[in-house]
Amino acid sequence: MRSTSTSKTSIVEKALAAEIQPAAKLISSLRADFRFAPLNALLLIGIFVAGLVLHLNAYPFNTDAVLLFMLSALALAMILRMAQVWETVVILGAADCLAGYLHLRPNSDILLGTVILALLVAPSIQIAYQWERAVVLRFGKFRALRKPGVFVVIPVIDKVARFVDQRIRVTDFSAEMTLTSDTVPVNVDAIAFWMVWDAQKAVLEVEQYESAVVLSAQTALRNAIGKNDLANLLSERDRLGHEIQKVLDEKTSAWGITTQAVEIRDIIIPRDLEDAMSRQAQAERERQSRIILGTAETEIAEKFARASAHYKDNPVALHLRAMNMVYEGLRQKGSMIIVPSTAVETMGLGALGGLTAFGRDVPQKDAGSDTPAADPTAGTS
């Protein structure tokens, strides 16, 4: 059932690709021939206003002429802003000249000259920004590479093939369900930092250099994943990114593009494998903790063996140590210590405890009588 659904999906994808391909070719054929910026629109409207002033000075005031002039200027500016191809300029110019001639004849000569002048001059003034290079073609052949600033193109004859951005770009790409060398499926996300250093090669050598860079990066990433096991992928991301950057840079250098760096953002592994690795890590930590505990016990035993050598022939030191241990235990409130009777007799703890209890009991009895309590130590010299 899975193979059948997969085959149906592939058939649908091929059908969609077959339908989209003609539209993509049409879009690529209608790619902009120039950049119609706000400056170009302002220039076009200014030429129309100047032509209207000349028309009103030469001929009597006509409301139709004013409306036709201004509506034509606004419509041409809006349509050229969206289309930006010479075909649109020619078709709209011819239609506007015909409409003006039919409505204003025989006083339409200034209108015709204004339309022609505006449609030839306004799109011819081009501006490239500081980070751009403009690739200019003349009759389909490479003419020049224009630097940032204002430049002029010949109407209909010249074509600005592309304004190439030469700043550093950041492109994200991924490799989904790719097997490592130890047959573990992983999903890897990465980013590439690249830039165009030769706009002429990037435009003339590659049809769509952005897509070419992304696809090349994905291929290099998949190859790198297949050559490394999962442990290397997780622990050596920098090395993997450097390998992909080196392979990608060798391929894109011929296109006038350099790849500066590739960074691995995330490596996603299957949930079952992630749980197994987590359990393995926990078992490893428990093993290390047991080893550390055993090592500590060994060291403690060695320390006690060395201490016993000092207490062996020195009973006074052993006696003081035992008293110190009892004292440390009795410091806490409500504590109780059970010690051997031999230790009690040796340290005199029985007599000491009896004297302490007698000292506490005698003041309580004396407090209940009117006779002052006798000093238990009285008469003792």
PDB file of N, CA and C in Angstrom, residues 171-175 188-192 214 217-218 221 244 248 262-263 265:
ATOM      1  N   THR A 171      21.813  31.675   3.654  1.00  0.00           N
ATOM      2  CA  THR A 171      20.841  30.748   3.070  1.00  0.00           C
ATOM      3  C   THR A 171      20.752  29.513   3.950  1.00  0.00           C
ATOM      4  N   ASP A 172      19.545  29.145   4.337  1.00  0.00           N
ATOM      5  CA  ASP A 172      19.350  27.934   5.124  1.00  0.00           C
ATOM      6  C   ASP A 172      18.970  26.782   4.199  1.00  0.00           C
ATOM      7  N   PHE A 173      19.470  25.615   4.519  1.00  0.00           N
ATOM      8  CA  PHE A 173      19.166  24.403   3.741  1.00  0.00           C
ATOM      9  C   PHE A 173      19.181  23.230   4.702  1.00  0.00           C
ATOM     10  N   SER A 174      18.636  22.116   4.260  1.00  0.00           N
ATOM     11  CA  SER A 174      18.501  20.955   5.139  1.00  0.00           C
ATOM     12  C   SER A 174      18.612  19.675   4.343  1.00  0.00           C
ATOM     13  N   ALA A 175      18.869  18.596   5.061  1.00  0.00           N
ATOM     14  CA  ALA A 175      18.897  17.243   4.492  1.00  0.00           C
ATOM     15  C   ALA A 175      18.005  16.378   5.370  1.00  0.00           C
ATOM     16  N   VAL A 188      19.163  17.082   9.236  1.00  0.00           N
ATOM     17  CA  VAL A 188      20.190  18.070   9.555  1.00  0.00           C
ATOM     18  C   VAL A 188      19.801  19.404   8.935  1.00  0.00           C
ATOM     19  N   ASP A 189      19.835  20.465   9.732  1.00  0.00           N
ATOM     20  CA  ASP A 189      19.606  21.830   9.274  1.00  0.00           C
ATOM     21  C   ASP A 189      20.919  22.593   9.339  1.00  0.00           C
ATOM     22  N   ALA A 190      21.201  23.370   8.291  1.00  0.00           N
ATOM     23  CA  ALA A 190      22.453  24.118   8.219  1.00  0.00           C
ATOM     24  C   ALA A 190      22.205  25.459   7.535  1.00  0.00           C
ATOM     25  N   ILE A 191      23.158  26.367   7.670  1.00  0.00           N
ATOM     26  CA  ILE A 191      23.111  27.663   7.007  1.00  0.00           C
ATOM     27  C   ILE A 191      24.446  27.900   6.321  1.00  0.00           C
ATOM     28  N   ALA A 192      24.404  28.603   5.196  1.00  0.00           N
ATOM     29  CA  ALA A 192      25.604  28.914   4.417  1.00  0.00           C
ATOM     30  C   ALA A 192      25.721  30.421   4.256  1.00  0.00           C
ATOM     31  N   VAL A 214      21.842  26.690  -3.295  1.00  0.00           N
ATOM     32  CA  VAL A 214      21.083  25.919  -2.298  1.00  0.00           C
ATOM     33  C   VAL A 214      21.130  24.429  -2.621  1.00  0.00           C
ATOM     34  N   ALA A 217      24.546  23.027  -1.955  1.00  0.00           N
ATOM     35  CA  ALA A 217      24.783  22.898  -0.517  1.00  0.00           C
ATOM     36  C   ALA A 217      24.066  21.669   0.046  1.00  0.00           C
ATOM     37  N   GLN A 218      22.843  21.414  -0.398  1.00  0.00           N
ATOM     38  CA  GLN A 218      22.129  20.226   0.064  1.00  0.00           C
ATOM     39  C   GLN A 218      22.842  18.945  -0.357  1.00  0.00           C
ATOM     40  N   LEU A 221      25.896  18.500   1.769  1.00  0.00           N
ATOM     41  CA  LEU A 221      25.510  18.105   3.126  1.00  0.00           C
ATOM     42  C   LEU A 221      25.148  16.630   3.182  1.00  0.00           C
ATOM     43  N   ILE A 244      31.911  20.852   4.192  1.00  0.00           N
ATOM     44  CA  ILE A 244      30.856  21.262   3.255  1.00  0.00           C
ATOM     45  C   ILE A 244      31.218  22.598   2.607  1.00  0.00           C
ATOM     46  N   LEU A 248      31.618  23.108  -1.395  1.00  0.00           N
ATOM     47  CA  LEU A 248      30.718  24.061  -2.030  1.00  0.00           C
ATOM     48  C   LEU A 248      31.480  25.207  -2.680  1.00  0.00           C
ATOM     49  N   VAL A 262      29.956  27.540   6.434  1.00  0.00           N
ATOM     50  CA  VAL A 262      28.766  26.694   6.562  1.00  0.00           C
ATOM     51  C   VAL A 262      28.689  26.240   8.015  1.00  0.00           C
ATOM     52  N   GLU A 263      27.539  26.443   8.629  1.00  0.00           N
ATOM     53  CA  GLU A 263      27.343  26.079  10.032  1.00  0.00           C
ATOM     54  C   GLU A 263      26.180  25.105  10.167  1.00  0.00           C
ATOM     55  N   ARG A 265      23.243  23.834  12.201  1.00  0.00           N
ATOM     56  CA  ARG A 265      22.377  24.387  13.248  1.00  0.00           C
ATOM     57  C   ARG A 265      21.786  23.308  14.144  1.00  0.00           C
TER      58      ARG A 265
END
